Short mmCIF file of C-alpha atoms and ligand atoms in Angstrom, two decimals:
data_model
loop_
_atom_site.label_atom_id
_atom_site.label_comp_id
_atom_site.label_asym_id
_atom_site.label_seq_id
_atom_site.Cartn_x
_atom_site.Cartn_y
_atom_site.Cartn_z
CA MET A 1 85.26 72.53 197.23
CA LYS A 2 82.30 74.41 195.80
CA ILE A 3 82.11 75.03 192.05
CA CYS A 4 79.36 76.87 190.16
CA SER A 5 78.37 76.19 186.54
CA LEU A 6 76.61 78.85 184.50
CA VAL A 7 74.25 77.85 181.67
CA GLY A 8 71.62 79.79 179.77
CA ALA A 9 71.23 78.66 176.17
CA ARG A 10 70.42 75.32 174.54
CA PRO A 11 73.90 73.98 173.86
CA GLN A 12 75.07 74.84 177.35
CA PHE A 13 72.49 72.63 179.01
CA ILE A 14 73.86 69.79 176.93
CA LYS A 15 77.48 70.56 177.78
CA GLU A 16 76.76 70.94 181.46
CA ALA A 17 74.93 67.60 181.68
CA LEU A 18 78.09 65.52 181.63
CA ILE A 19 80.11 67.77 183.90
CA SER A 20 77.30 67.45 186.46
CA ALA A 21 77.28 63.68 186.05
CA GLU A 22 81.07 63.41 186.40
CA VAL A 23 81.18 65.61 189.49
CA THR A 24 78.23 63.87 191.13
CA LYS A 25 79.67 60.41 190.40
CA ASN A 26 82.80 61.17 192.38
CA HIS A 27 81.11 63.35 195.06
CA GLU A 28 84.11 65.57 194.65
CA TRP A 29 82.62 69.01 194.74
CA GLU A 30 79.52 70.75 195.72
CA HIS A 31 78.25 71.73 192.27
CA ILE A 32 75.78 74.59 191.97
CA VAL A 33 74.10 75.23 188.63
CA ILE A 34 73.01 78.75 187.72
CA HIS A 35 70.63 79.23 184.74
CA SER A 36 70.73 82.75 183.31
CA GLY A 37 67.31 82.29 181.67
CA GLN A 38 68.60 83.42 178.24
CA HIS A 39 66.58 80.57 176.73
CA TYR A 40 63.24 80.10 178.44
CA ASP A 41 60.70 78.40 176.13
CA PHE A 42 60.03 74.80 177.16
CA LYS A 43 61.45 73.46 173.91
CA MET A 44 64.53 75.66 174.17
CA SER A 45 65.28 74.91 177.82
CA ASP A 46 63.30 72.58 180.15
CA ILE A 47 63.19 69.73 177.64
CA PHE A 48 66.98 69.34 177.92
CA PHE A 49 66.94 69.21 181.72
CA ASN A 50 64.24 66.53 181.55
CA GLU A 51 65.73 64.26 178.92
CA LEU A 52 69.37 64.57 179.96
CA ASN A 53 68.48 64.11 183.60
CA ILE A 54 70.25 67.30 184.71
CA PRO A 55 69.43 68.47 188.23
CA ASN A 56 67.30 71.62 188.23
CA PRO A 57 69.41 74.76 188.51
CA ALA A 58 69.66 76.22 191.99
CA TYR A 59 69.16 79.70 190.52
CA ASN A 60 67.30 81.04 187.48
CA LEU A 61 68.17 84.66 186.75
CA GLY A 62 65.28 85.19 184.31
CA VAL A 63 67.36 87.21 181.84
CA GLY A 64 65.16 86.43 178.80
CA SER A 65 65.59 88.03 175.37
CA GLY A 66 66.71 91.55 174.47
CA SER A 67 69.58 93.37 172.81
CA HIS A 68 73.06 91.93 173.37
CA ALA A 69 73.82 94.65 175.91
CA GLU A 70 70.53 94.14 177.76
CA MET A 71 71.02 90.39 178.03
CA THR A 72 74.68 90.61 178.97
CA ALA A 73 74.04 93.33 181.55
CA ALA A 74 71.13 91.48 183.16
CA ALA A 75 73.14 88.25 183.36
CA LEU A 76 76.20 90.12 184.67
CA THR A 77 74.28 91.65 187.56
CA GLY A 78 72.43 88.44 188.39
CA VAL A 79 75.51 86.19 188.29
CA GLU A 80 77.54 88.59 190.40
CA GLN A 81 74.90 88.46 193.16
CA VAL A 82 74.88 84.66 193.18
CA LEU A 83 78.68 84.46 193.16
CA ILE A 84 78.97 86.85 196.07
CA LYS A 85 76.43 84.80 198.01
CA GLU A 86 77.90 81.38 197.16
CA ASN A 87 81.58 82.36 197.05
CA PRO A 88 82.61 79.31 194.96
CA ALA A 89 86.20 78.25 194.27
CA GLY A 90 85.51 78.62 190.54
CA LEU A 91 82.86 79.29 187.89
CA ILE A 92 82.54 77.03 184.84
CA VAL A 93 81.23 78.75 181.69
CA TYR A 94 80.48 77.03 178.39
CA GLY A 95 80.87 78.08 174.76
CA ASP A 96 80.28 81.56 173.40
CA THR A 97 76.91 83.00 174.32
CA ASN A 98 76.05 86.28 176.02
CA THR A 99 75.56 84.24 179.18
CA THR A 100 79.15 82.92 178.89
CA LEU A 101 80.70 86.37 178.66
CA ALA A 102 78.55 87.80 181.46
CA GLY A 103 79.56 84.95 183.77
CA ALA A 104 83.25 85.25 182.99
CA LEU A 105 83.22 89.00 183.53
CA ALA A 106 81.27 88.86 186.78
CA ALA A 107 83.54 86.16 188.23
CA ALA A 108 86.87 87.60 187.07
CA LYS A 109 86.09 91.01 188.60
CA ILE A 110 85.51 89.51 192.03
CA ASP A 111 88.53 87.26 191.75
CA ILE A 112 86.74 83.96 191.25
CA PRO A 113 88.66 81.76 188.78
CA VAL A 114 86.85 81.16 185.49
CA ILE A 115 86.96 77.76 183.79
CA HIS A 116 86.12 78.04 180.08
CA VAL A 117 84.85 74.88 178.43
CA GLU A 118 85.28 75.12 174.64
CA ALA A 119 88.11 77.62 174.82
CA GLY A 120 90.26 78.76 171.90
CA ILE A 121 87.74 78.65 169.08
CA ARG A 122 88.28 81.47 166.61
CA GLN A 123 86.21 82.49 163.64
CA GLN A 124 85.74 85.38 161.23
CA PRO A 125 84.25 87.94 161.25
CA LYS A 126 85.60 89.31 164.52
CA SER A 127 82.44 91.39 164.89
CA MET A 128 80.23 88.30 165.28
CA PRO A 129 78.65 88.39 168.77
CA GLU A 130 79.76 84.85 169.55
CA GLU A 131 83.36 85.63 168.48
CA ILE A 132 83.46 88.70 170.73
CA ASN A 133 82.10 86.57 173.58
CA ARG A 134 84.68 83.80 173.15
CA VAL A 135 87.74 86.03 172.71
CA LEU A 136 86.90 88.03 175.84
CA THR A 137 85.96 84.94 177.85
CA ASP A 138 89.30 83.31 177.00
CA LYS A 139 91.14 86.43 178.15
CA LEU A 140 89.27 86.38 181.46
CA SER A 141 89.68 82.66 182.14
CA THR A 142 92.07 80.92 184.50
CA ILE A 143 91.56 77.37 183.18
CA LEU A 144 90.99 76.85 179.47
CA CYS A 145 89.66 73.54 178.19
CA CYS A 146 90.06 73.12 174.41
CA CYS A 147 88.19 70.70 172.16
CA SER A 148 91.03 70.27 169.67
CA ASP A 149 94.71 70.91 168.94
CA LEU A 150 93.67 73.76 166.66
CA SER A 151 91.86 75.53 169.53
CA LEU A 152 94.93 75.20 171.74
CA SER A 153 97.18 76.58 168.99
CA ASN A 154 94.79 79.54 168.57
CA LEU A 155 95.27 80.35 172.26
CA LYS A 156 99.05 80.01 171.97
CA LYS A 157 99.06 82.56 169.15
CA GLU A 158 97.42 84.99 171.58
CA ASN A 159 99.92 84.10 174.32
CA ILE A 160 97.26 82.42 176.45
CA GLU A 161 99.04 79.25 177.49
CA THR A 162 98.98 78.83 181.25
CA ASN A 163 96.41 76.26 182.30
CA ALA A 164 95.23 75.68 178.73
CA SER A 165 94.94 72.08 177.56
CA VAL A 166 93.18 69.86 175.05
CA THR A 167 90.42 67.98 176.86
CA GLY A 168 88.38 66.99 173.77
CA ASP A 169 84.79 67.88 173.07
CA ILE A 170 82.24 67.27 175.77
CA MET A 171 79.54 67.05 173.08
CA TYR A 172 81.28 63.94 171.78
CA ASP A 173 81.13 62.42 175.28
CA LEU A 174 77.43 63.11 175.33
CA PHE A 175 76.86 61.75 171.83
CA MET A 176 78.54 58.45 172.79
CA HIS A 177 76.77 58.34 176.14
CA MET A 178 73.30 58.92 174.67
CA TYR A 179 73.81 56.87 171.49
CA PRO A 180 71.92 53.82 172.82
CA LYS A 181 68.87 56.05 173.31
CA PHE A 182 68.76 57.28 169.71
CA SER A 183 65.93 55.76 167.70
CA PRO A 184 66.35 56.80 164.05
CA GLU A 185 63.73 54.45 162.62
CA LYS A 186 61.11 55.30 165.22
CA GLN A 187 61.64 59.03 164.65
CA CYS A 188 61.36 58.59 160.90
CA SER A 189 58.10 56.70 161.18
CA GLU A 190 56.71 59.25 163.66
CA HIS A 191 57.50 62.05 161.21
CA GLY A 192 56.40 60.09 158.13
CA ILE A 193 59.81 60.16 156.44
CA GLN A 194 62.07 57.49 154.95
CA PRO A 195 65.58 56.92 156.39
CA GLN A 196 68.30 58.46 154.16
CA LYS A 197 65.66 60.28 152.12
CA PHE A 198 65.84 63.62 153.88
CA ILE A 199 68.12 66.46 154.89
CA VAL A 200 68.03 67.93 158.42
CA ALA A 201 68.21 71.74 158.19
CA THR A 202 68.53 74.25 161.07
CA ILE A 203 69.01 78.02 160.75
CA HIS A 204 69.07 80.38 163.70
CA ARG A 205 72.07 82.75 163.48
CA ASP A 206 71.12 86.41 163.43
CA PHE A 207 73.29 87.11 160.37
CA ASN A 208 71.17 84.61 158.41
CA THR A 209 67.73 85.15 159.95
CA ASP A 210 67.73 88.94 160.29
CA ASN A 211 68.73 89.67 156.69
CA ALA A 212 65.65 89.24 154.45
CA ALA A 213 67.69 88.55 151.29
CA TYR A 214 69.82 85.88 153.01
CA LEU A 215 66.87 84.19 154.68
CA LYS A 216 65.00 84.17 151.35
CA GLY A 217 68.10 82.77 149.57
CA ILE A 218 68.47 80.01 152.16
CA LEU A 219 64.81 78.99 151.92
CA GLU A 220 64.96 79.08 148.12
CA GLY A 221 68.09 76.91 148.25
CA LEU A 222 66.35 74.35 150.47
CA ASN A 223 63.33 74.25 148.14
CA GLU A 224 65.51 73.87 145.05
CA LEU A 225 67.60 71.16 146.65
CA ARG A 226 64.42 69.30 147.49
CA ARG A 227 63.27 69.57 143.87
CA LYS A 228 66.61 68.45 142.41
CA THR A 229 67.47 65.62 144.82
CA ASP A 230 64.01 64.38 145.81
CA LEU A 231 65.13 64.56 149.44
CA GLU A 232 62.67 65.98 151.97
CA ILE A 233 63.85 68.94 154.04
CA VAL A 234 63.21 68.39 157.75
CA PHE A 235 63.46 71.84 159.36
CA PRO A 236 63.22 72.10 163.18
CA ILE A 237 62.82 75.80 163.59
CA HIS A 238 64.22 78.27 166.17
CA PRO A 239 61.62 80.80 167.50
CA ARG A 240 63.51 83.74 165.99
CA THR A 241 63.57 82.12 162.53
CA THR A 242 59.80 81.60 162.71
CA LYS A 243 59.30 85.26 163.61
CA ARG A 244 61.51 86.51 160.77
CA ILE A 245 59.89 84.27 158.14
CA GLN A 246 56.56 85.84 159.07
CA GLU A 247 57.91 89.41 159.24
CA PHE A 248 59.64 89.14 155.84
CA GLY A 249 56.56 87.55 154.20
CA LEU A 250 58.43 84.34 153.33
CA THR A 251 55.83 81.82 154.51
CA ASP A 252 55.24 80.54 150.95
CA LEU A 253 58.84 79.32 150.93
CA VAL A 254 58.30 76.96 153.86
CA ASP A 255 55.17 75.30 152.44
CA GLY A 256 57.23 72.56 150.82
CA LEU A 257 59.46 71.95 153.84
CA LYS A 258 58.72 69.70 156.79
CA ILE A 259 58.66 72.29 159.59
CA LEU A 260 59.06 70.98 163.15
CA PRO A 261 59.25 72.82 166.49
CA PRO A 262 62.71 73.05 168.13
CA LEU A 263 63.63 69.48 169.06
CA GLY A 264 65.15 67.91 172.14
CA TYR A 265 68.60 66.34 171.97
CA VAL A 266 67.61 62.68 171.49
CA GLU A 267 65.01 63.45 168.84
CA LEU A 268 67.35 65.69 166.85
CA MET A 269 70.29 63.27 167.02
CA SER A 270 68.02 60.39 165.99
CA LEU A 271 66.96 62.33 162.92
CA VAL A 272 70.53 63.34 162.09
CA CYS A 273 71.61 59.67 162.29
CA ALA A 274 68.83 58.76 159.83
CA SER A 275 69.39 61.69 157.50
CA SER A 276 71.25 61.90 154.23
CA PHE A 277 73.18 64.97 155.41
CA VAL A 278 72.75 68.19 157.39
CA ILE A 279 72.46 71.87 156.46
CA THR A 280 73.01 74.19 159.40
CA ASP A 281 74.42 77.37 160.88
CA SER A 282 74.61 75.84 164.35
CA GLY A 283 78.10 75.45 165.83
CA GLY A 284 77.12 72.32 167.73
CA LEU A 285 75.23 70.57 164.95
CA GLN A 286 78.16 70.82 162.51
CA LYS A 287 80.15 68.60 164.84
CA GLU A 288 77.28 66.36 165.83
CA ALA A 289 76.71 65.59 162.15
CA TYR A 290 80.35 64.42 162.00
CA TYR A 291 79.85 62.26 165.09
CA ALA A 292 76.83 60.72 163.35
CA ASN A 293 78.88 60.09 160.17
CA ARG A 294 76.93 62.68 158.26
CA ARG A 295 78.37 65.55 156.28
CA ALA A 296 77.18 69.12 156.87
CA VAL A 297 76.75 72.13 154.63
CA VAL A 298 77.49 75.04 156.96
CA ILE A 299 75.80 78.31 156.05
CA MET A 300 78.29 80.69 157.60
CA PRO A 301 81.06 82.95 156.30
CA ASP A 302 83.50 80.95 158.46
CA THR A 303 83.33 78.41 161.25
CA GLY A 304 85.15 77.79 164.50
CA TRP A 305 85.30 74.11 163.54
CA ARG A 306 87.77 74.63 160.72
CA GLU A 307 89.21 71.11 161.09
CA LEU A 308 86.04 69.78 159.52
CA ILE A 309 86.26 72.17 156.58
CA GLU A 310 89.97 71.64 155.96
CA CYS A 311 89.54 67.87 155.68
CA GLY A 312 86.65 68.38 153.24
CA TRP A 313 84.02 66.63 155.37
CA ASN A 314 81.95 69.78 155.98
CA LEU A 315 81.38 72.45 153.34
CA LEU A 316 80.94 76.19 153.87
CA SER A 317 78.20 77.77 151.79
CA PRO A 318 77.14 81.39 151.31
CA PRO A 319 73.46 82.09 152.06
CA ASN A 320 72.06 81.97 148.53
CA ARG A 321 70.08 79.51 146.46
CA ASP A 322 72.68 78.45 143.90
CA ASP A 323 75.52 77.88 146.36
CA ILE A 324 73.29 75.90 148.72
CA VAL A 325 72.28 73.66 145.83
CA LEU A 326 75.90 73.32 144.68
CA TYR A 327 77.24 72.38 148.11
CA GLY A 328 74.19 70.28 148.94
CA GLU A 329 74.83 68.16 145.85
CA LYS A 330 78.51 67.89 146.80
CA ALA A 331 77.55 66.70 150.30
CA LEU A 332 75.84 63.71 148.70
CA ARG A 333 79.18 62.45 147.38
CA ASP A 334 81.53 60.15 149.29
CA CYS A 335 84.32 61.70 151.32
CA HIS A 336 87.06 60.31 153.55
CA LYS A 337 86.17 60.88 157.19
CA PRO A 338 89.06 61.60 159.56
CA ASN A 339 88.74 60.10 163.04
CA SER A 340 89.07 61.52 166.54
CA LEU A 341 89.31 65.20 165.66
CA TYR A 342 87.73 66.10 168.98
CA GLY A 343 89.05 63.57 171.48
CA ASN A 344 87.97 60.15 172.66
CA GLY A 345 84.79 60.80 174.61
CA ASP A 346 86.50 61.41 177.95
CA ALA A 347 86.39 65.22 177.94
CA ALA A 348 84.27 65.50 181.11
CA LYS A 349 86.85 63.51 183.08
CA LYS A 350 89.69 65.63 181.70
CA ILE A 351 87.87 68.90 182.42
CA VAL A 352 87.18 67.87 186.02
CA LYS A 353 90.85 66.88 186.37
CA ALA A 354 91.99 70.23 184.93
CA VAL A 355 89.77 72.06 187.42
CA LYS A 356 91.08 70.05 190.36
CA GLU A 357 94.68 70.64 189.35
CA GLY A 358 94.21 74.29 188.41
CA ILE A 359 92.30 75.52 191.45
CA PRO A 360 94.13 75.58 194.76
CA VAL A 361 91.91 74.19 197.53
C1 UD1 B 1 72.25 81.89 171.27
C2 UD1 B 1 73.76 82.08 171.17
C3 UD1 B 1 74.30 81.23 170.04
C4 UD1 B 1 73.87 79.78 170.19
C5 UD1 B 1 72.35 79.71 170.37
C6 UD1 B 1 71.91 78.29 170.63
C7 UD1 B 1 74.37 84.41 171.82
C8 UD1 B 1 74.92 85.69 171.34
N1 UD1 B 1 74.11 83.48 170.87
O1 UD1 B 1 71.69 82.32 170.04
O2 UD1 B 1 75.71 81.27 170.07
O3 UD1 B 1 74.23 79.06 169.02
O4 UD1 B 1 71.96 80.53 171.47
O5 UD1 B 1 70.54 78.12 170.42
O6 UD1 B 1 74.21 84.23 173.00
N2 UD1 B 1 63.85 83.19 171.63
C9 UD1 B 1 62.62 82.68 172.01
N3 UD1 B 1 62.58 81.77 173.03
C10 UD1 B 1 63.69 81.35 173.69
C11 UD1 B 1 64.93 81.89 173.29
C12 UD1 B 1 65.00 82.80 172.27
O7 UD1 B 1 61.59 83.03 171.45
O8 UD1 B 1 63.58 80.51 174.61
C13 UD1 B 1 63.91 84.16 170.51
C14 UD1 B 1 63.83 85.61 170.94
O9 UD1 B 1 63.16 86.33 169.94
C15 UD1 B 1 65.30 86.04 170.96
C16 UD1 B 1 65.85 85.24 169.79
O10 UD1 B 1 65.15 84.00 169.84
O11 UD1 B 1 65.48 87.41 170.83
C17 UD1 B 1 67.33 85.00 169.84
O12 UD1 B 1 67.70 84.41 171.09
P1 UD1 B 1 69.16 84.71 171.71
O13 UD1 B 1 69.25 84.03 173.02
O14 UD1 B 1 69.47 86.16 171.62
O15 UD1 B 1 70.17 84.05 170.69
P2 UD1 B 1 70.16 82.67 169.91
O16 UD1 B 1 69.97 82.94 168.46
O17 UD1 B 1 69.28 81.66 170.54
#
């Protein structure tokens, strides 16, 4: 059986790594990886292939950056051509990016079953690009692999039930698999910081970066939190966030922060494990903080990972100085941590099993 996987943006390289490993281990399928090229800078793309030992993609569609429509359209055309040429038994798509939706749409229209990894996540507002991508991808998918019971119940509410199951989170598999490679102390000494004396912050969502008042409020919050708690702010920065800080004339507000380039997986996880807590608008990092026993202040109006908010471990904050300080101080307090919200670290196995059972050979 031949299966294609489509990746394109940072978190997808990470998710695909373990599916590739699982499939290769059992020599069960021919597995062809297609890279849309949505992320293309070395530190946004190649670094993950190198450190996670993922085979180079067989195709790179060179989609690059642009408006949502431009990116989705370019990926749609490119993926369709590859699918017609390869004629796989199924296409695996990951998460909620423009690449995900383009892949699902291209495959569904030529009758190639779509396997959606990280299905069933729902979040307000409905107009958020990622929410549009995930709702449509779920509708187009034949096999739906959910990270949690909540994701599966979201699908049931929309009457999407056939071939939907809880497989657990593949990012938890990867966290456990790579844990021996994390080196918190080494990373701290390389960056000149003390373990537990810093916060890891990442901000890249367009609704935070492209609104000058919000971006200013977030940076002011980080500065104020640093002043009040004496914790350093370690801020690996997405290329778009860098651009907006310059455009909006906010460079003074990053002088007191420890700015780093975008980091690879091992380096970022090592820092998270050594941190006091995390402030982020990244979907993946909210959960990875939990895997590392760290709380996260999530700067979003809502999150797809509501389990972590409902149990009080993660905290949602609006993008302004006072709330970020308020929730940052709360995140320093103790909190009961619930276990196994996202499976037991065997998601890759379960996803491969779901594909085998769901696709007639
Ligand atoms: C995308 C996903 C988001 C995911 C994130 C992971 C969509 C709609 N969003 O957001 O769900 O959390 O990836 O990182 O697909 N840029 C570069 N170099 C790169 C990539 C991007 O400079 O290699 C800059 C460009 O200015 C680009 C901007 O970053 O326009 C945004 O990139 P884009 O791929 O549109 O979305 P992300 O914010 O990365």
